[in-house]
Coordinates of C-alpha atoms and ligand atoms in Angstrom, one line a residue:
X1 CA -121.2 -230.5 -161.6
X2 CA -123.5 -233.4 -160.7
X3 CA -126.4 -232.1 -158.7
X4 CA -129.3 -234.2 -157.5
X5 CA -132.9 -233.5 -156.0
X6 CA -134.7 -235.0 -153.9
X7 CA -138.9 -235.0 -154.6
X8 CA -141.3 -235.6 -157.3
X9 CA -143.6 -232.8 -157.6
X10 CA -144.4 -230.1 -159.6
X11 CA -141.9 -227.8 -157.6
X12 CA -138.8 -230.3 -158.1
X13 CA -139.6 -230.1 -161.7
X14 CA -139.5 -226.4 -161.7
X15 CA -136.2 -226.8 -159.4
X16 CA -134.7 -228.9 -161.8
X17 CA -135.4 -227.1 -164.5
X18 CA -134.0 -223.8 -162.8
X19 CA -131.2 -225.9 -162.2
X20 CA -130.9 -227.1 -165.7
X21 CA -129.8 -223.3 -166.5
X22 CA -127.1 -223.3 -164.5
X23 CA -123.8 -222.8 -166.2
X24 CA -121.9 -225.1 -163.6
X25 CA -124.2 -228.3 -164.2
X26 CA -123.6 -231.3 -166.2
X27 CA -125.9 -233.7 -165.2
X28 CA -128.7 -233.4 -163.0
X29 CA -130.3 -236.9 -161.5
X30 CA -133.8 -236.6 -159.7
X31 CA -135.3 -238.9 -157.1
X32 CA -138.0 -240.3 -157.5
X33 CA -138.8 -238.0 -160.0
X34 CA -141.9 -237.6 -162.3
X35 CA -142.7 -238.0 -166.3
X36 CA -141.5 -234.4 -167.2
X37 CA -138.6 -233.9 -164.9
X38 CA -137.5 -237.2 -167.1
X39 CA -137.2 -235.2 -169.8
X40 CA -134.2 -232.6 -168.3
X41 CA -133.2 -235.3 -165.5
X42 CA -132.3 -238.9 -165.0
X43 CA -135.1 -240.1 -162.6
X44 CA -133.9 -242.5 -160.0
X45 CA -136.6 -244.9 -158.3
X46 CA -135.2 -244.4 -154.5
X47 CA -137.7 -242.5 -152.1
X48 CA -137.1 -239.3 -150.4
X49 CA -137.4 -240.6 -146.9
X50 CA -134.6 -243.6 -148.0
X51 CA -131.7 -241.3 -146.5
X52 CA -129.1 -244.2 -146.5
X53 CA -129.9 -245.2 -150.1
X54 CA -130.0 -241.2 -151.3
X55 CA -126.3 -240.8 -149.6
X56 CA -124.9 -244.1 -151.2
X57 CA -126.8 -243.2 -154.4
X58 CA -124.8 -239.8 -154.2
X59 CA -121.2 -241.0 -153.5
X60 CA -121.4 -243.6 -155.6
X61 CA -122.0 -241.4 -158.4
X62 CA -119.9 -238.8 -157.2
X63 CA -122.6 -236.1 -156.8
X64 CA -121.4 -232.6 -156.0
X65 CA -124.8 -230.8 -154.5
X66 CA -127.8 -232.3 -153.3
X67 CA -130.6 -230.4 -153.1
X68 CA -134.1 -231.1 -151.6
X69 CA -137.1 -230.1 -152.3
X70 CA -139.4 -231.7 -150.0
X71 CA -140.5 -230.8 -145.8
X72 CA -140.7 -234.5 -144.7
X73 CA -137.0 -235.5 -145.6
X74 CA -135.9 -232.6 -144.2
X75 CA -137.9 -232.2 -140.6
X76 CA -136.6 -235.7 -140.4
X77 CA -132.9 -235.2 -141.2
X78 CA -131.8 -236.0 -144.3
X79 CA -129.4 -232.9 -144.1
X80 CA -127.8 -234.7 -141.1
X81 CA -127.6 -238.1 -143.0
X82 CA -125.5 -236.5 -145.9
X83 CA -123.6 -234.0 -143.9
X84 CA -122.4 -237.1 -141.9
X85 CA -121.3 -238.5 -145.2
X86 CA -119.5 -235.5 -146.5
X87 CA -121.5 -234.8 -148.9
X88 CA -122.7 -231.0 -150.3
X89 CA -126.5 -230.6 -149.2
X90 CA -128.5 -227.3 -149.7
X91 CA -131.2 -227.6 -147.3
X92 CA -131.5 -227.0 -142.7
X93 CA -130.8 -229.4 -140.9
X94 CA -133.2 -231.3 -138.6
X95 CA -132.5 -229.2 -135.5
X96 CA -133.4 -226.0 -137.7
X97 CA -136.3 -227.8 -140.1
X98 CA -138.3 -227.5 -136.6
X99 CA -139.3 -224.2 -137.9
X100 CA -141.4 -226.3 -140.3
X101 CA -142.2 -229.6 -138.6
X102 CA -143.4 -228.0 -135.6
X103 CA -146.3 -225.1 -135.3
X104 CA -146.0 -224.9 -131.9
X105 CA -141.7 -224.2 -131.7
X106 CA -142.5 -221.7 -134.3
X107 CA -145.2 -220.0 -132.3
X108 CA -142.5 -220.0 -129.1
X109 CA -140.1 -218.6 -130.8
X110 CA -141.9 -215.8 -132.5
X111 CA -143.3 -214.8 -129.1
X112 CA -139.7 -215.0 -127.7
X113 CA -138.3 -212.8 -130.2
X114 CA -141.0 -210.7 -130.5
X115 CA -141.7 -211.6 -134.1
X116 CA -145.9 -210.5 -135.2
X117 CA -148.0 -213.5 -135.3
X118 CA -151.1 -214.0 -133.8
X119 CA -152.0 -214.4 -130.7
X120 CA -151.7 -218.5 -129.4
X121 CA -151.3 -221.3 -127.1
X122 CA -149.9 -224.5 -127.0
X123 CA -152.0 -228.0 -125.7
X124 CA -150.4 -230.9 -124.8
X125 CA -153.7 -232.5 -123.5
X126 CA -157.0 -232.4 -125.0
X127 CA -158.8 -231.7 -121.6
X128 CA -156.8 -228.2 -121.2
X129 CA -158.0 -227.5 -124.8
X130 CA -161.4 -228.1 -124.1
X131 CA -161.1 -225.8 -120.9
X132 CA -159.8 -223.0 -123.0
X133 CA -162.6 -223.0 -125.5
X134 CA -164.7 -223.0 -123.2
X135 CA -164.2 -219.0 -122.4
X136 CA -162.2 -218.3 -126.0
X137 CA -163.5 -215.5 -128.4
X138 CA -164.7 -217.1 -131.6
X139 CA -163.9 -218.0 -134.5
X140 CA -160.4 -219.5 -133.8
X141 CA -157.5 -221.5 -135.5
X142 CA -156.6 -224.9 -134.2
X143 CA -153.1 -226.3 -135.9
X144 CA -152.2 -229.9 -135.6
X145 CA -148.4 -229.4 -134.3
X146 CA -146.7 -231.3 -136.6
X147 CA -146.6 -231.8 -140.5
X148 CA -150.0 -232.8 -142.0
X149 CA -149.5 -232.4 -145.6
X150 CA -150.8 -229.4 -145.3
X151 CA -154.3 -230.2 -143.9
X152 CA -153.6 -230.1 -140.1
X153 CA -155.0 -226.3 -140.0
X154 CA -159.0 -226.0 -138.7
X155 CA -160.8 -222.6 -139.1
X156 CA -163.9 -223.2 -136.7
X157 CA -166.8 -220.5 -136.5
X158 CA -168.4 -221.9 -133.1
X159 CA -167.4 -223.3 -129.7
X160 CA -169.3 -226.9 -130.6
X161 CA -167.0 -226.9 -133.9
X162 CA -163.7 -226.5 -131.7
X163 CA -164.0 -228.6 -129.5
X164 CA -164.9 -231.0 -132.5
X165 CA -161.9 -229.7 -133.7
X166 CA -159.9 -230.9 -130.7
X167 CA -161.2 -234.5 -130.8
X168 CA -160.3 -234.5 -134.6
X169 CA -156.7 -233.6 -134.0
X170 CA -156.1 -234.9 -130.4
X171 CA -158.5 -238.0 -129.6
X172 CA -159.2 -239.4 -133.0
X173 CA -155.5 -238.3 -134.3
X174 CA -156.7 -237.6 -137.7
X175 CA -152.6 -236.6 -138.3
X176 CA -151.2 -238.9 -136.7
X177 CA -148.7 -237.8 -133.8
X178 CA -148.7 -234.7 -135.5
X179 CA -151.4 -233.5 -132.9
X180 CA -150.4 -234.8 -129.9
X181 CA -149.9 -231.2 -129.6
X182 CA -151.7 -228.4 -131.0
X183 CA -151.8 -224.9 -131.4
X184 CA -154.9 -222.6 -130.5
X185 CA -154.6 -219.3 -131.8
X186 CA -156.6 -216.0 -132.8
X187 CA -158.3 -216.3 -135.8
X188 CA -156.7 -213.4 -138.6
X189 CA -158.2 -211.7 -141.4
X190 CA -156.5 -210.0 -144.3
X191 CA -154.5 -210.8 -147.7
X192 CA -152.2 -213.3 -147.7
X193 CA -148.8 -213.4 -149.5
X194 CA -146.1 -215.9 -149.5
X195 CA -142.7 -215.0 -149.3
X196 CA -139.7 -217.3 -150.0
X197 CA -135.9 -216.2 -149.0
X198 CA -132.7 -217.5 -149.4
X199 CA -130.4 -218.3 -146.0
X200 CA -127.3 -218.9 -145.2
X201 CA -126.9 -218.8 -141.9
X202 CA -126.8 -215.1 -141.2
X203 CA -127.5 -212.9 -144.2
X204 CA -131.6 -213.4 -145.5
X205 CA -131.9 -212.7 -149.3
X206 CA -135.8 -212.0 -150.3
X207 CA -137.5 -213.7 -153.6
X208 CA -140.1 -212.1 -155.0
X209 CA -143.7 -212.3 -153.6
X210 CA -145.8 -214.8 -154.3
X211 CA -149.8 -215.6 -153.8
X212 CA -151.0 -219.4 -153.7
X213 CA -154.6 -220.5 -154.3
X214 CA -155.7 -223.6 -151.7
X215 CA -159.2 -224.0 -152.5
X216 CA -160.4 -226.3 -154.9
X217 CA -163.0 -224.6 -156.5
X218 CA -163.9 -221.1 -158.4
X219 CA -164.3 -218.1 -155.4
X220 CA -162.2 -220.1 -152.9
X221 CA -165.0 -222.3 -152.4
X222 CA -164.2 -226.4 -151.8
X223 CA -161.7 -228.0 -150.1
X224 CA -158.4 -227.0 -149.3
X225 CA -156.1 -228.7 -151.4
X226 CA -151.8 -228.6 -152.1
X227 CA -152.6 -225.2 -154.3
X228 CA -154.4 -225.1 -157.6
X229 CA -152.4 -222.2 -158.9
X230 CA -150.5 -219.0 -158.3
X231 CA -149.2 -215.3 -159.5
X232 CA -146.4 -213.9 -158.7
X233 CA -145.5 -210.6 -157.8
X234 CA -148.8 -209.9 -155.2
X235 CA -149.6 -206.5 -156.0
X236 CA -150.6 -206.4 -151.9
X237 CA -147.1 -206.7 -151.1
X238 CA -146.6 -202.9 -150.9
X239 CA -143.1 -201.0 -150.2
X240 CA -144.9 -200.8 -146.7
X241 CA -145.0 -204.3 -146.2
X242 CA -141.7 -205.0 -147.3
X243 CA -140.3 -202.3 -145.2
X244 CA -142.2 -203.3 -141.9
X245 CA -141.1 -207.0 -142.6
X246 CA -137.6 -206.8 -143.5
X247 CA -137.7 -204.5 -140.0
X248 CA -139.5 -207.2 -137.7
X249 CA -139.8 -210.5 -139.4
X250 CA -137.1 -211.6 -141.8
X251 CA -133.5 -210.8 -140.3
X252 CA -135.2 -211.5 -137.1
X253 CA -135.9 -215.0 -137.6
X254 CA -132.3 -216.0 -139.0
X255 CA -131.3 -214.1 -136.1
X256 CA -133.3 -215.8 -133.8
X257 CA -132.7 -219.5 -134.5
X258 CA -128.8 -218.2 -134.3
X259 CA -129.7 -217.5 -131.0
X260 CA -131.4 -220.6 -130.2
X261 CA -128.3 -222.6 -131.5
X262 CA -130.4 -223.7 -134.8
X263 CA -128.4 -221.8 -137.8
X264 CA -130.8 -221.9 -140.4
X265 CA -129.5 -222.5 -144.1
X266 CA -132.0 -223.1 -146.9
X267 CA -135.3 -221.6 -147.8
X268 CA -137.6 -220.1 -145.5
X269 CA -140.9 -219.8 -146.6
X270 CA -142.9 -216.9 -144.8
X271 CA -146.4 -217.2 -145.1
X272 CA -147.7 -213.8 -144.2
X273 CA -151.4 -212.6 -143.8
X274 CA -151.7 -208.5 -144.2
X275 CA -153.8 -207.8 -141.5
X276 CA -155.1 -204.3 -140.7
X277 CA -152.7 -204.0 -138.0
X278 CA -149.6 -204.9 -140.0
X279 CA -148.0 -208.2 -141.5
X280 CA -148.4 -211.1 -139.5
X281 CA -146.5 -214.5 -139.9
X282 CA -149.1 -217.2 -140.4
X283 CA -146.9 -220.0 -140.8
X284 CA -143.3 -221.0 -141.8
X285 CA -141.7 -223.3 -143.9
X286 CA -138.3 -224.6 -144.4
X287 CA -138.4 -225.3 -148.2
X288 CA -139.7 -223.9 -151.5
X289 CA -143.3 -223.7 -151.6
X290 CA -145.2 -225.3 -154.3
X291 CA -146.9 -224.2 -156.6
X292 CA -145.2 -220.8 -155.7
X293 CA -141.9 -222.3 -157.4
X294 CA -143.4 -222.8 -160.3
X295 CA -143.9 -219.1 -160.9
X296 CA -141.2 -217.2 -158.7
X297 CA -138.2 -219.1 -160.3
X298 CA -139.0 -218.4 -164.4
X299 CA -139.0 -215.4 -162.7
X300 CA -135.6 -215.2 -161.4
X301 CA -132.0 -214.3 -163.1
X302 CA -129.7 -215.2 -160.8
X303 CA -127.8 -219.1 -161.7
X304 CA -129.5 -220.8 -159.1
X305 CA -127.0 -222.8 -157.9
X306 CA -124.4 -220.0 -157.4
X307 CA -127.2 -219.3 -154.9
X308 CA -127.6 -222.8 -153.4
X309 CA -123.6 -222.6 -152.9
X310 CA -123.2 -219.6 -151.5
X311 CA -126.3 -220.7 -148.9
X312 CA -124.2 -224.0 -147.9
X313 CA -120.6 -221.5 -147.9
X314 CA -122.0 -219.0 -145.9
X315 CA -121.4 -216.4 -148.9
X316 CA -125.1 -215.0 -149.7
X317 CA -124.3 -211.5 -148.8
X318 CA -122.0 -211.4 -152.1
X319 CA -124.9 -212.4 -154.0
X320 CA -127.2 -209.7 -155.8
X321 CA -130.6 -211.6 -156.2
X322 CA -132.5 -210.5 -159.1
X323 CA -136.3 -211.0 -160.9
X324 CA -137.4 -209.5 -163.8
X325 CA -139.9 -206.8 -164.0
X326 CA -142.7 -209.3 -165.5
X327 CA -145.0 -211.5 -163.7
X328 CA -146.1 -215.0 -164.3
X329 CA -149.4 -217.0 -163.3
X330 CA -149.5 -220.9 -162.8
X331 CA -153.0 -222.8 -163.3
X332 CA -152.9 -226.3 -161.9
X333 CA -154.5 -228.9 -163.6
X334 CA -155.6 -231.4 -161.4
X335 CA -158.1 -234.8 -162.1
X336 CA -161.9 -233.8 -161.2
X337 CA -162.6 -235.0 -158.0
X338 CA -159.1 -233.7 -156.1
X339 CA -158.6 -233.7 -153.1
X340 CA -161.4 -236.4 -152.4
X341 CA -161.8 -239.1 -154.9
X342 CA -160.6 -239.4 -158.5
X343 CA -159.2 -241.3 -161.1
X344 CA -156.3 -241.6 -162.9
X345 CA -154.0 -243.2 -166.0
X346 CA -155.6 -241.1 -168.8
X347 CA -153.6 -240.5 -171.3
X348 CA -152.2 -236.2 -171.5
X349 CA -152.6 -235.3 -174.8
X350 CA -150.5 -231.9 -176.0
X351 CA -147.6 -231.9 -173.6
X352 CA -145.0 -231.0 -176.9
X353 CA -146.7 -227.7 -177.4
X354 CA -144.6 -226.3 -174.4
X355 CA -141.5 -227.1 -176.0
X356 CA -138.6 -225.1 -177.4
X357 CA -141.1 -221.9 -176.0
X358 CA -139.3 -219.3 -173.3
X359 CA -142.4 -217.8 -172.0
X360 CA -144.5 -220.9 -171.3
X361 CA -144.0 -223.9 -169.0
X362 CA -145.5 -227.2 -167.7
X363 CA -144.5 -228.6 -164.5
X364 CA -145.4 -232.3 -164.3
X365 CA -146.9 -232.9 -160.6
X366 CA -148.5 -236.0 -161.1
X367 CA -147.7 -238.0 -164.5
X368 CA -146.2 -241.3 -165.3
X369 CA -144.6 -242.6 -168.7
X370 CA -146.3 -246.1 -169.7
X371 CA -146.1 -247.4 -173.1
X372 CA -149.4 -245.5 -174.0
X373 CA -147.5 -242.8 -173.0
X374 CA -147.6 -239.8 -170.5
X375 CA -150.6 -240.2 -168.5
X376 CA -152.4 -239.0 -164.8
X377 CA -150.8 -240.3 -161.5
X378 CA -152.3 -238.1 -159.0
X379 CA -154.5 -235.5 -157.8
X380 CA -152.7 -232.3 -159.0
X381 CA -151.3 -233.5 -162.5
X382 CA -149.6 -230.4 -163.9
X383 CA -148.8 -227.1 -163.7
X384 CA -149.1 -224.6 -166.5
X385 CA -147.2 -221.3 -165.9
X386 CA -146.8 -218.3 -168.2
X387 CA -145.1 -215.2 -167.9
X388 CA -146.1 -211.6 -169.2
X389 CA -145.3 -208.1 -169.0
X390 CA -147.7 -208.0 -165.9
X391 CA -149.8 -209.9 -164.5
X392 CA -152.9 -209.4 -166.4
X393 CA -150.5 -210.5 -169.5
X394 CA -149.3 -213.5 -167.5
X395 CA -153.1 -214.6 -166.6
X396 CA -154.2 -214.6 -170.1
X397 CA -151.1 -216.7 -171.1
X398 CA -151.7 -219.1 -168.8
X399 CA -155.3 -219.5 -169.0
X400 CA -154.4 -219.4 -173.1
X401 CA -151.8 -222.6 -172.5
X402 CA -154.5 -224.5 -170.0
X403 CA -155.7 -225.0 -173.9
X404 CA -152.9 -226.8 -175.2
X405 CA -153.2 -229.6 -173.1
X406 CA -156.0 -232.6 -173.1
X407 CA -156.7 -235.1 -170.8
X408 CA -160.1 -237.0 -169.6
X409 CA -161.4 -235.5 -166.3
X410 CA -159.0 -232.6 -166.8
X411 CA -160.3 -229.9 -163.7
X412 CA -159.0 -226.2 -162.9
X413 CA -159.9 -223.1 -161.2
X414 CA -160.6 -220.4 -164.0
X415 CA -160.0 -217.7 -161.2
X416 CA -156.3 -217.4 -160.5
X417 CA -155.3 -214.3 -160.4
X418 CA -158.2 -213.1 -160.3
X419 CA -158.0 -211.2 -156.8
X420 CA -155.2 -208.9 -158.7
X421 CA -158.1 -207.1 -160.7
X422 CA -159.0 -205.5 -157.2
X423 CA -155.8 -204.7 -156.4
Ligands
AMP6 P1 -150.9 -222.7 -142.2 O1 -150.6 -224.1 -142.7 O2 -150.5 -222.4 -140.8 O3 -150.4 -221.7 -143.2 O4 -152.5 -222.6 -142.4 C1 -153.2 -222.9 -143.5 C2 -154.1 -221.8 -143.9 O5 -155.1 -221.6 -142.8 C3 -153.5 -220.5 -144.1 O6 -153.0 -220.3 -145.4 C4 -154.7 -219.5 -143.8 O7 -155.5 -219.4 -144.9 C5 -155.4 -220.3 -142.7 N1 -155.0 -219.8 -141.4 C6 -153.9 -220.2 -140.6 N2 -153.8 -219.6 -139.5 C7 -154.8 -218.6 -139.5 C8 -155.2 -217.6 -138.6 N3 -154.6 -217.4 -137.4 N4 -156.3 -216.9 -138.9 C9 -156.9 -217.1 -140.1 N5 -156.6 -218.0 -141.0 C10 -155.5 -218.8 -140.7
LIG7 N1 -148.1 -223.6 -151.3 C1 -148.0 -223.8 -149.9 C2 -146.9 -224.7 -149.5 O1 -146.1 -225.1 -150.3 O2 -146.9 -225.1 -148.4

């Protein structure tokens, strides 16, 4: 088989390499592509959101499965655009990607359906938003409706910050049209855990748990940022919380966007927060999370695209997903300065100690070959995973193969993880 992904990031490196593994797979093109997924993948210089040049690419080269990695291409249809071609695409299609591409459709239909979240309401004008600060409990969450890169979410302690908040999203359109609506809701405390899941339609199959890291610095202090690392399993997804989940959340949401005439096939993403009253969804998405890839799919034995395939055939109760009963931690490292100012081009210095070595990985994010050689292109530049009979093991790997790898302004947490010593 001939399968091509669509992205660039640390998380369609890890896909491809999954994919790699695969018993079915020949050849395995990437677009765009980074540095390392060159080295597994034949890179091809075509954007993600360039939907008519991705479906000529693929029947020209007679691709069998396209998968894609990414939440713009897909909230904006590219499972349409090669559906309508007749080609094999694992991903939802636009009329399902809403789940993703817009907070405040997820929030209805979780209310609808009765699914836990917290408590919310949508704002189409900024005036009604002000009005409703003015007598809301603080703090509270305002969420740019649509996609922000991840940066749409405010956490504000006081009124005056809200309503700053609302000029942010609404008046100055910080996001773009992504907050000509926005979300107000209750503000949450408790753990939170990530959970990805295959779909197919119907039948939900659960991935192990994962935990992401957004804050740029040691102690969750700094900025929020795309993830500076992760561990997978959580130890604070209990039996409990699987149970209560797998009861109210998971088969209910398939179910639900059945219902709403939005089949869902692909990943959903479940971010959860473990609140004292039970699991609450925070947020979905409708595709792999990154950096949780990067330490849920070394993790996992199935051949992933015996998975994909039975997603896109409607098959995925005949599949028994498995993980192994190890962990793994992955430590992002990112040029100093992320997710404000930084600079890049220096040249990464150790890259081939990775190689030929089971237990050990590095997912390019943000590289580029030149004739120096591999050097930074972005904020988040790589991400170093290790596995380990637990997690502890899996920590000290990681941290141990942060080592191997040199490059000017090179910048990490030294904290992921960490959290699973309380545990
Ligand atoms: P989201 O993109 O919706 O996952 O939000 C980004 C981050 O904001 C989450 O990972 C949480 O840390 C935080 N967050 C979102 N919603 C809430 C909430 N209702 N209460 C507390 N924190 C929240
Ligand atoms: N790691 C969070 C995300 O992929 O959105």
């Amino acid at each position: 088989m001939k399968v091509l992904v669509v992205g660039g990031g640390g998380r369609e490196h890890a896909l491809c390499w999954k994919i790699s593994k695969s018993k079915k797979v020949d050849k395995i093109y990437c677009a765009p592509g980074n540095a390392g997924i060159g080295e597994i993948a034949e890179c091809v210089p075509i954007g993600a959101m360039e939907f008519d040049k991705l479906t000529a690419f693929a029947k020209e080269n007679a691709i069998d499965l396209t998968v894609v990695g990414m939440d713009d291409p897909l909230v904006g249809g590219i499972v349409d655009a090669f559906e309508a071609e007749g080609l094999r695409v694992f991903g939802p299609r636009k009329n399902a990607a809403i789940l993703e591409g817009s907070k405040a459709f997820s929030k209805d239909l979780m209310k609808k359906y009765n699914i836990p979240t917290a408590a919310y309401e949508n704002f189409h004008s900024p005036e009604d938003a002000m009005k409703y600060l003015e007598t809301a409990d603080m703090p509270i969450v305002l969420k740019a409706d649509g996609l922000a890169l991840g940066k749409g979410v405010l956490i504000c302690n006081t009124r005056q910050e809200a309503m700053e908040g609302v000029k942010t999203l609404m008046l100055d359109k910080q996001f773009g049209d992504a907050g000509n609506t926005i979300v107000i809701e209750e503000f949450m405390t408790g753990r939170e855990v990530s959970v990805l899941s295959f779909v197919d339609g119907d039948t939900i199959k659960i991935m192990t748990s994962a935990q992401d890291h957004k804050r740029a610095k040691d102690g969750d202090q700094g900025l929020n940022t795309g993830g500076m690392g992760t561990f997978s399993p959580s130890p604070f997804y209990t039996k409990e919380v699987d149970e209560f989940c797998k009861k109210y959340i998971y088969q209910a949401t398939v179910d639900a966007m059945k219902a709403e005439g939005r089949t869902f096939k692909g990943i959903i993403f479940f971010g959860l927060m473990l609140t004292e009253k039970g699991p609450r969804v925070l947020e979905y998405n409708a595709r792999f999370g990154d950096p949780e890839t990067q330490v849920v799919l070394p993790r996992m034995k199935n051949d992933i695209v015996e998975v994909f395939e039975a997603c896109i055939d409607g098959t995925l109760d005949q599949i028994d997903l498995q993980f192994e009963d190890n962990a793994a931690v992955c430590v992002v490292l990112a040029s100093d300065g992320y997710p404000e100012k930084y600079e890049k081009g220096f040249v990464i210095r150790g890259l081939e100690n990775f190689k030929d070595k089971d237990d050990y990985f590095v997912f390019h994010a943000g590289s580029k070959r030149t004739d120096a050689g591999i050097v930074t292109n972005g904020g988040r530049v790589l991400g170093v995973t290790a596995t380990g009979a637990n997690l502890k093991e899996a920590r000290a790997n990681a941290y141990k193969a942060t080592e191997w790898i040199d490059f000017e302004n090179k910048y990490m947490r030294h904290d992921i993880g960490k959290a699973i010593d309380e545990a």
